[in-house]
Amino acid sequence: MLNENIKAIRKLKGLSQQELAIKLNVVRQTVSKWEQGLSVPDSDMLISISEVLETPVSKLLGENLIELEIDDLKAISAKLEVINSQLAQRKTTRRNILHWLLISLCIVIITIFAILLILESPYLGWNYSDPETAVLGVAFHSFEWLFVRIAPIILIGASIGIFLTRKKE
């Protein structure tokens, strides 16, 4: 247990046997013997090992870390699966919202086009000698002029967006 924990923590910290030996003022073979279970460090050396590896002595002497790492990996994997499914659900929800917003935009544009066609620009027959009527007529004419030129582009873009955001089965 101690030998496996020293080895696992050393590797986790990214240290080689030689680097750990230098920090502990021992030869590499000593570290190798500890990790192989051929010898054990004395209590003072165990404290030094825990300080160098920044790990409590109880963890060095405690449970087998390899088993704990496998359990931790399983727990992390399970959490990642939950997060991935939540992200996928959120992405699907956003796609559906965008899809229906684009459909609504198309409906609004087509409705305004229909209204403009039915009304046949009634402001053209207004008496523009009254300033308020003139301003209102110019505003209607400006809206219609801009709408007729910009709305088809928006309608095409929204139609493409509807196609791209449709539910894929």
Tab-separated table of C-alpha atoms in Angstrom:
chain	number	residue	atom	x	y	z
A	1	MET	CA	0.000	0.000	0.000
A	2	LEU	CA	2.675	2.541	0.995
A	3	ASN	CA	4.818	1.602	-1.994
A	4	GLU	CA	1.915	1.984	-4.458
A	5	ASN	CA	0.847	5.293	-2.897
A	6	ILE	CA	4.358	6.781	-3.079
A	7	LYS	CA	4.607	5.768	-6.722
A	8	ALA	CA	1.099	6.995	-7.627
A	9	ILE	CA	1.519	10.373	-5.915
A	10	ARG	CA	5.008	10.847	-7.361
A	11	LYS	CA	3.662	10.259	-10.867
A	12	LEU	CA	0.648	12.461	-10.166
A	13	LYS	CA	3.039	15.285	-9.212
A	14	GLY	CA	5.023	14.677	-12.402
A	15	LEU	CA	8.251	13.701	-10.655
A	16	SER	CA	10.673	11.015	-11.740
A	17	GLN	CA	12.321	8.702	-9.214
A	18	GLN	CA	15.555	10.659	-9.703
A	19	GLU	CA	13.870	14.021	-9.042
A	20	LEU	CA	12.188	12.718	-5.896
A	21	ALA	CA	15.484	11.206	-4.712
A	22	ILE	CA	17.272	14.549	-5.172
A	23	LYS	CA	14.610	16.398	-3.185
A	24	LEU	CA	14.888	13.822	-0.371
A	25	ASN	CA	18.719	13.662	-0.477
A	26	VAL	CA	18.739	9.922	-1.183
A	27	VAL	CA	19.825	7.865	-4.176
A	28	ARG	CA	17.353	6.861	-6.900
A	29	GLN	CA	17.689	3.187	-5.974
A	30	THR	CA	16.267	3.962	-2.520
A	31	VAL	CA	13.132	5.456	-4.050
A	32	SER	CA	12.921	2.457	-6.376
A	33	LYS	CA	13.108	0.055	-3.412
A	34	TRP	CA	10.345	1.943	-1.586
A	35	GLU	CA	8.112	1.805	-4.663
A	36	GLN	CA	8.795	-1.903	-5.199
A	37	GLY	CA	8.033	-2.630	-1.551
A	38	LEU	CA	11.549	-4.002	-0.912
A	39	SER	CA	12.101	-1.505	1.901
A	40	VAL	CA	10.168	1.200	3.756
A	41	PRO	CA	11.258	4.685	4.779
A	42	ASP	CA	11.696	5.478	8.465
A	43	SER	CA	9.331	7.904	10.186
A	44	ASP	CA	11.505	10.996	9.572
A	45	MET	CA	11.872	10.109	5.902
A	46	LEU	CA	8.122	9.466	5.638
A	47	ILE	CA	7.481	13.009	6.890
A	48	SER	CA	9.995	14.352	4.352
A	49	ILE	CA	8.297	12.388	1.562
A	50	SER	CA	4.893	13.784	2.562
A	51	GLU	CA	6.295	17.342	2.525
A	52	VAL	CA	7.983	16.941	-0.854
A	53	LEU	CA	4.886	15.329	-2.385
A	54	GLU	CA	2.616	17.834	-0.578
A	55	THR	CA	0.505	14.959	0.699
A	56	PRO	CA	-0.440	14.078	4.281
A	57	VAL	CA	1.351	11.077	5.811
A	58	SER	CA	-2.050	9.523	6.497
A	59	LYS	CA	-2.718	9.510	2.755
A	60	LEU	CA	0.639	7.855	2.095
A	61	LEU	CA	-0.142	5.177	4.682
A	62	GLY	CA	-3.869	5.038	3.954
A	63	GLU	CA	-5.962	3.285	1.382
A	64	ASN	CA	-4.679	2.130	-1.940
A	65	LEU	CA	-4.700	5.223	-4.177
A	66	ILE	CA	-4.959	3.258	-7.385
A	67	GLU	CA	-8.390	1.977	-6.347
A	68	LEU	CA	-9.400	5.472	-5.236
A	69	GLU	CA	-8.288	6.928	-8.578
A	70	ILE	CA	-10.419	4.377	-10.446
A	71	ASP	CA	-13.434	5.274	-8.268
A	72	ASP	CA	-12.716	8.984	-8.768
A	73	LEU	CA	-12.513	8.458	-12.525
A	74	LYS	CA	-15.862	6.671	-12.489
A	75	ALA	CA	-17.427	9.495	-10.482
A	76	ILE	CA	-15.929	12.139	-12.764
A	77	SER	CA	-17.075	10.185	-15.819
A	78	ALA	CA	-20.612	9.994	-14.452
A	79	LYS	CA	-20.639	13.736	-13.727
A	80	LEU	CA	-19.346	14.479	-17.226
A	81	GLU	CA	-22.108	12.355	-18.748
A	82	VAL	CA	-24.713	14.332	-16.805
A	83	ILE	CA	-23.155	17.642	-17.863
A	84	ASN	CA	-22.981	16.513	-21.497
A	85	SER	CA	-26.628	15.489	-21.497
A	86	GLN	CA	-27.617	18.827	-19.927
A	87	LEU	CA	-25.607	20.728	-22.536
A	88	ALA	CA	-27.181	18.691	-25.336
A	89	GLN	CA	-30.654	19.387	-23.930
A	90	ARG	CA	-29.873	23.111	-23.638
A	91	LYS	CA	-28.588	23.168	-27.218
A	92	THR	CA	-31.736	21.436	-28.466
A	93	THR	CA	-33.940	23.878	-26.558
A	94	ARG	CA	-32.087	26.888	-27.973
A	95	ARG	CA	-32.313	25.456	-31.482
A	96	ASN	CA	-36.081	24.948	-31.092
A	97	ILE	CA	-36.566	28.492	-29.785
A	98	LEU	CA	-34.551	29.941	-32.660
A	99	HIS	CA	-36.471	27.775	-35.139
A	100	TRP	CA	-39.837	29.048	-33.943
A	101	LEU	CA	-38.628	32.661	-33.766
A	102	LEU	CA	-37.555	32.442	-37.404
A	103	ILE	CA	-40.909	30.940	-38.374
A	104	SER	CA	-42.658	33.784	-36.518
A	105	LEU	CA	-40.488	36.353	-38.300
A	106	CYS	CA	-41.447	34.875	-41.685
A	107	ILE	CA	-45.135	34.972	-40.758
A	108	VAL	CA	-44.875	38.622	-39.658
A	109	ILE	CA	-43.075	39.637	-42.868
A	110	ILE	CA	-45.614	37.835	-45.075
A	111	THR	CA	-48.481	39.388	-43.099
A	112	ILE	CA	-47.085	42.904	-43.505
A	113	PHE	CA	-46.586	42.266	-47.246
A	114	ALA	CA	-50.228	41.142	-47.509
A	115	ILE	CA	-51.453	44.215	-45.648
A	116	LEU	CA	-49.406	46.508	-47.889
A	117	LEU	CA	-50.786	44.788	-50.997
A	118	ILE	CA	-54.382	45.045	-49.765
A	119	LEU	CA	-54.049	48.721	-48.819
A	120	GLU	CA	-52.409	49.604	-52.163
A	121	SER	CA	-50.543	52.618	-50.703
A	122	PRO	CA	-53.586	54.764	-49.746
A	123	TYR	CA	-51.340	57.590	-48.583
A	124	LEU	CA	-50.599	58.444	-52.234
A	125	GLY	CA	-54.096	59.944	-52.536
A	126	TRP	CA	-53.886	62.013	-49.359
A	127	ASN	CA	-53.959	65.805	-49.326
A	128	TYR	CA	-50.411	66.800	-48.445
A	129	SER	CA	-51.238	70.488	-47.889
A	130	ASP	CA	-51.807	69.716	-44.193
A	131	PRO	CA	-48.331	69.385	-42.511
A	132	GLU	CA	-49.412	66.575	-40.193
A	133	THR	CA	-50.816	64.528	-43.044
A	134	ALA	CA	-47.683	65.203	-45.085
A	135	VAL	CA	-45.415	63.971	-42.306
A	136	LEU	CA	-47.584	60.885	-41.776
A	137	GLY	CA	-47.687	60.171	-45.500
A	138	VAL	CA	-43.916	60.494	-45.838
A	139	ALA	CA	-43.464	58.180	-42.842
A	140	PHE	CA	-45.755	55.539	-44.393
A	141	HIS	CA	-44.055	55.881	-47.755
A	142	SER	CA	-40.577	55.571	-46.161
A	143	PHE	CA	-41.623	52.478	-44.206
A	144	GLU	CA	-43.132	50.845	-47.282
A	145	TRP	CA	-40.129	51.724	-49.442
A	146	LEU	CA	-37.618	50.296	-46.905
A	147	PHE	CA	-39.770	47.268	-46.109
A	148	VAL	CA	-40.235	46.246	-49.736
A	149	ARG	CA	-36.468	46.357	-50.281
A	150	ILE	CA	-35.187	44.831	-47.027
A	151	ALA	CA	-37.921	42.322	-46.116
A	152	PRO	CA	-37.197	39.881	-48.981
A	153	ILE	CA	-33.570	39.600	-47.864
A	154	ILE	CA	-34.650	39.000	-44.270
A	155	LEU	CA	-37.280	36.509	-45.452
A	156	ILE	CA	-34.690	34.543	-47.438
A	157	GLY	CA	-32.269	34.554	-44.477
A	158	ALA	CA	-35.001	33.449	-42.073
A	159	SER	CA	-36.076	30.677	-44.467
A	160	ILE	CA	-32.507	29.400	-44.629
A	161	GLY	CA	-32.351	29.605	-40.821
A	162	ILE	CA	-35.568	27.577	-40.528
A	163	PHE	CA	-34.079	24.927	-42.780
A	164	LEU	CA	-30.823	24.827	-40.793
A	165	THR	CA	-32.508	24.674	-37.371
A	166	ARG	CA	-35.090	22.034	-38.215
A	167	LYS	CA	-35.186	18.894	-36.074
A	168	LYS	CA	-32.881	16.264	-37.530
A	169	GLU	CA	-34.029	12.688	-37.098
